[in-house]
PDB file of C-alpha atoms in Angstrom:
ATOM      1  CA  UNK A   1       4.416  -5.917  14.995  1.00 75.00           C
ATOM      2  CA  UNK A   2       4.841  -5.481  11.410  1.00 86.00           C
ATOM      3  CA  UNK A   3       3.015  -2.553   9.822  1.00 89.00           C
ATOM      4  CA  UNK A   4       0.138  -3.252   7.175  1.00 92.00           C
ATOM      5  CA  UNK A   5       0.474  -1.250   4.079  1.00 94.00           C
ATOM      6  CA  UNK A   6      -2.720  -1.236   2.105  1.00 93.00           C
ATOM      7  CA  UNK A   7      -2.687   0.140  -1.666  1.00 94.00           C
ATOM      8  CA  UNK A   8      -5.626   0.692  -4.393  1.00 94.00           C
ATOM      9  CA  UNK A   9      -4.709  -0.525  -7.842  1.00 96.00           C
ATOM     10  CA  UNK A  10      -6.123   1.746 -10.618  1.00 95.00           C
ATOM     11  CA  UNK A  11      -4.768   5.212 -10.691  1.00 93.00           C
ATOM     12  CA  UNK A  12      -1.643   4.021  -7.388  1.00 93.00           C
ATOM     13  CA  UNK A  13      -0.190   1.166  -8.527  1.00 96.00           C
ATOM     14  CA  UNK A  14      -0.768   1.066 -11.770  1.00 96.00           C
ATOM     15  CA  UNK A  15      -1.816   4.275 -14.559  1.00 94.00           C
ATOM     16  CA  UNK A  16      -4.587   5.337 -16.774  1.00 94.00           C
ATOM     17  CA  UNK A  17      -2.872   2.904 -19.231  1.00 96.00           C
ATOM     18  CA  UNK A  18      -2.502  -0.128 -16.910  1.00 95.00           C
ATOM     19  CA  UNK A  19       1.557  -0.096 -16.510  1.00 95.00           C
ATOM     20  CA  UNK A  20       2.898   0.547 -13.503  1.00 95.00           C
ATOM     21  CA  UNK A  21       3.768   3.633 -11.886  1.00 94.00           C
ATOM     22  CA  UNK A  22       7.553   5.076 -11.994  1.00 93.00           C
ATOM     23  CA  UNK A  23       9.346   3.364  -9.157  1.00 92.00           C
ATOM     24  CA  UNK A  24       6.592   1.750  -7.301  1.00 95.00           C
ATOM     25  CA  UNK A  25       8.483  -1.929  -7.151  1.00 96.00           C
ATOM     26  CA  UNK A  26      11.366  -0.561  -5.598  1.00 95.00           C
ATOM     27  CA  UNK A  27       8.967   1.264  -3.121  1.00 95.00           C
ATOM     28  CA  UNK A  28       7.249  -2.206  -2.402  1.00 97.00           C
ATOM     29  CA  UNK A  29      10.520  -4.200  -2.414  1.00 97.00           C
ATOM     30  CA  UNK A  30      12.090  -1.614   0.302  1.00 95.00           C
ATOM     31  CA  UNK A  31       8.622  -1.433   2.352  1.00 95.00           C
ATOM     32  CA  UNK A  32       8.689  -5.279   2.289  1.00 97.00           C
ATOM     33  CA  UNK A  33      11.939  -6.329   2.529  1.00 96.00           C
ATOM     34  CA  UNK A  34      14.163  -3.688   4.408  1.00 93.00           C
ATOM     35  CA  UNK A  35      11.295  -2.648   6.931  1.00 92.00           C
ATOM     36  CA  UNK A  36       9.365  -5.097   6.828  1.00 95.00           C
ATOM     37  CA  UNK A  37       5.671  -4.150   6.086  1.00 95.00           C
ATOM     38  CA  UNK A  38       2.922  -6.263   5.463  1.00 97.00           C
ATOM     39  CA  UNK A  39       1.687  -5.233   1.846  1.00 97.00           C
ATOM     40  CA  UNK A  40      -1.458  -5.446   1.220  1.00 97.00           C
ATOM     41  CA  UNK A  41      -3.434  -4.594  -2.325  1.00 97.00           C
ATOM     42  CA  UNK A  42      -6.807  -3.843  -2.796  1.00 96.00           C
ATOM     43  CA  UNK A  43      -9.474  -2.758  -5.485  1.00 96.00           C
ATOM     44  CA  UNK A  44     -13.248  -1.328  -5.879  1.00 94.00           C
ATOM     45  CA  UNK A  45     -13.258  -3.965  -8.483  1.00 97.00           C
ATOM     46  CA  UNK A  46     -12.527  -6.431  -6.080  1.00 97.00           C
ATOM     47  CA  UNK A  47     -10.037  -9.103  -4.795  1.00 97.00           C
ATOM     48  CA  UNK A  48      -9.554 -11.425  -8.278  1.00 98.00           C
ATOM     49  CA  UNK A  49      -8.578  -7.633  -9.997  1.00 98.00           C
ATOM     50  CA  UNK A  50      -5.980  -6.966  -7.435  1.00 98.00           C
ATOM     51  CA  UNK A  51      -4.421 -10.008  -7.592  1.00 98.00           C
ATOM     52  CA  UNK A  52      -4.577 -10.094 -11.496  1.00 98.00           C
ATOM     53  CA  UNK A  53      -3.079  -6.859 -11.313  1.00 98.00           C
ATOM     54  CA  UNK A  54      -0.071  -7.744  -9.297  1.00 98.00           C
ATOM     55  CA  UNK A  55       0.476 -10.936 -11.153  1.00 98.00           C
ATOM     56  CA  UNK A  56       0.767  -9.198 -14.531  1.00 97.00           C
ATOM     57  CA  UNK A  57       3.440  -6.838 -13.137  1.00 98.00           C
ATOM     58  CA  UNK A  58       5.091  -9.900 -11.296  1.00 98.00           C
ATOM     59  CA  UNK A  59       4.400  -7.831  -7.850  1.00 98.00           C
ATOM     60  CA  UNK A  60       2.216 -11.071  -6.358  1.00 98.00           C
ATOM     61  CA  UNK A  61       5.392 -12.525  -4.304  1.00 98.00           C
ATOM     62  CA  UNK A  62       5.551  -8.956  -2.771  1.00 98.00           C
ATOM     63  CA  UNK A  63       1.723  -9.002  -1.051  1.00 98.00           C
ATOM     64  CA  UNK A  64       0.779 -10.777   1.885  1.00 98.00           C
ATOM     65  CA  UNK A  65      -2.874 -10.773   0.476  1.00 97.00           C
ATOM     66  CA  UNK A  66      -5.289  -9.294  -1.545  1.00 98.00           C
ATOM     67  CA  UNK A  67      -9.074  -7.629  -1.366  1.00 97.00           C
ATOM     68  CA  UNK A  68     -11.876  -5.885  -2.601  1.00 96.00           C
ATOM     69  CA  UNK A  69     -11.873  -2.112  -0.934  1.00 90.00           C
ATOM     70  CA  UNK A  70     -14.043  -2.205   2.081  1.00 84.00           C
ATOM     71  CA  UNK A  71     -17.273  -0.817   2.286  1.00 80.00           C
ATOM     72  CA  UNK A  72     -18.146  -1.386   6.034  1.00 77.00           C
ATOM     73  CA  UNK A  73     -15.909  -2.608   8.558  1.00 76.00           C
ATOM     74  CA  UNK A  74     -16.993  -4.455  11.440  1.00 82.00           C
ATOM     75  CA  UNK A  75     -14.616  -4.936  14.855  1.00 79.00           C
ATOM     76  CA  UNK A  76     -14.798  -5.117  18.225  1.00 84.00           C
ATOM     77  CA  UNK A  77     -13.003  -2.285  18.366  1.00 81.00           C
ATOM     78  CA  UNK A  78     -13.811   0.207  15.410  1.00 77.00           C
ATOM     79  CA  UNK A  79     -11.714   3.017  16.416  1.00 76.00           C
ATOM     80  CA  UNK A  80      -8.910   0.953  15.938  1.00 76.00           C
ATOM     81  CA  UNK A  81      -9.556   0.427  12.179  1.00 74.00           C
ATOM     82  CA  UNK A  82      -8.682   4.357  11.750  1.00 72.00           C
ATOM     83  CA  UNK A  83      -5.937   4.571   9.535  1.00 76.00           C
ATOM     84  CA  UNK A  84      -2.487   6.149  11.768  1.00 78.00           C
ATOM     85  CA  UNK A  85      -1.251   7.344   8.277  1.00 81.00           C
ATOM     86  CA  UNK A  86      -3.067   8.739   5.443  1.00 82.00           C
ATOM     87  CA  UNK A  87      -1.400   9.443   1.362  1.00 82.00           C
ATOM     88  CA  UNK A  88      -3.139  10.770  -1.112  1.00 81.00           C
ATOM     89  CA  UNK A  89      -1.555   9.403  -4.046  1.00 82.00           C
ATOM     90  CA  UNK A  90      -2.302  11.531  -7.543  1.00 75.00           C
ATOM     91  CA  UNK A  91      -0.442  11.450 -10.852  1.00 69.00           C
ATOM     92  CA  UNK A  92       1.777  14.479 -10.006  1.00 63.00           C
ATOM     93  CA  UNK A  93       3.086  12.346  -7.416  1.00 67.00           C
ATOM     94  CA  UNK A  94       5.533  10.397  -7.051  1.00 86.00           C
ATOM     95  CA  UNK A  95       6.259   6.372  -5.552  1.00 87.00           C
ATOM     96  CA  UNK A  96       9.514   8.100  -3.578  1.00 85.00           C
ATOM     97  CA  UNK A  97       7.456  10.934  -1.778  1.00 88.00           C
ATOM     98  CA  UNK A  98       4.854   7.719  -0.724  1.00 88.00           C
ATOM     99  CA  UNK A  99       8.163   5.874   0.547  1.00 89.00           C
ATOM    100  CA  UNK A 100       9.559   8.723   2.799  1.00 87.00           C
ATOM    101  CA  UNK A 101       6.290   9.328   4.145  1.00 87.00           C
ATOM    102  CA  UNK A 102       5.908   5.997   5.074  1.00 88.00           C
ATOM    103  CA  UNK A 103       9.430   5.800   6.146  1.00 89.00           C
ATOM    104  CA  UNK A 104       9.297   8.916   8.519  1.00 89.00           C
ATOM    105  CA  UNK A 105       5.932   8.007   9.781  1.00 87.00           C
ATOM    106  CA  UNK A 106       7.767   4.740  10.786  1.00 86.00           C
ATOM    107  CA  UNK A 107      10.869   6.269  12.357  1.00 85.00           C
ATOM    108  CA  UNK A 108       8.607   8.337  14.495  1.00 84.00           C
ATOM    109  CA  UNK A 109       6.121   5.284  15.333  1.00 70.00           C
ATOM    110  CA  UNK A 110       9.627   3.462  17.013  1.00 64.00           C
ATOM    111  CA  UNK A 111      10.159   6.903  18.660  1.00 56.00           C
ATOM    112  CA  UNK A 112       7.045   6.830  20.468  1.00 46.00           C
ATOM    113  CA  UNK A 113       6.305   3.154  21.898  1.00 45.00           C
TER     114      UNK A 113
END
């Protein structure tokens, strides 16, 4: 099963200014195409913005789809909607520490069946 990435837009993907952060297509190309990952981007301004977004950085081939952030979630089974991995992402950091935390998260997901 392929894992589901899910990233905000303002302050993540792209800066303050609206350009994207250092090295976050190679991030998304390597999370897509070497492991696989379903990438999925989202915004508290909603679905149309995150899309928008990725098309004016030429990301949108990258994304399986795109959504407003949710608010409520409803499932059958809610506990299953926890998130296994949490990153903060802030401007000291960087689109490479994201990737190997993703990437050893991963590696020790295949360790553990």
């Amino acid at each position: 099963m392929a894992t589901n990435v899910c990233i905000d837009v303002d302050l993540t993907l792209i800066d303050q200014h609206g350009e994207l952060q250092p090295g976050v297509k190679d991030v998304l190309e390597s999370l897509r195409n070497e492991h696989g990952c379903h990438l999925h981007l989202w915004s508290a301004a909603g679905a149309d913005y995150a899309r928008e977004s990725a098309e004016a950085h030429g990301l949108t081939k990258l994304f399986n789809g795109f959504s407003a952030k949710p608010d409520i979630l409803v499932d059958d089974l809610p506990e299953t909607t926890l998130a296994r991995l949490e990153v903060r992402f802030s401007g000291n950091s960087a689109w490479t520490d994201v990737h190997r935390r993703i990437e050893q998260f991963m590696s020790a997901e295949d360790d553990f069946p």
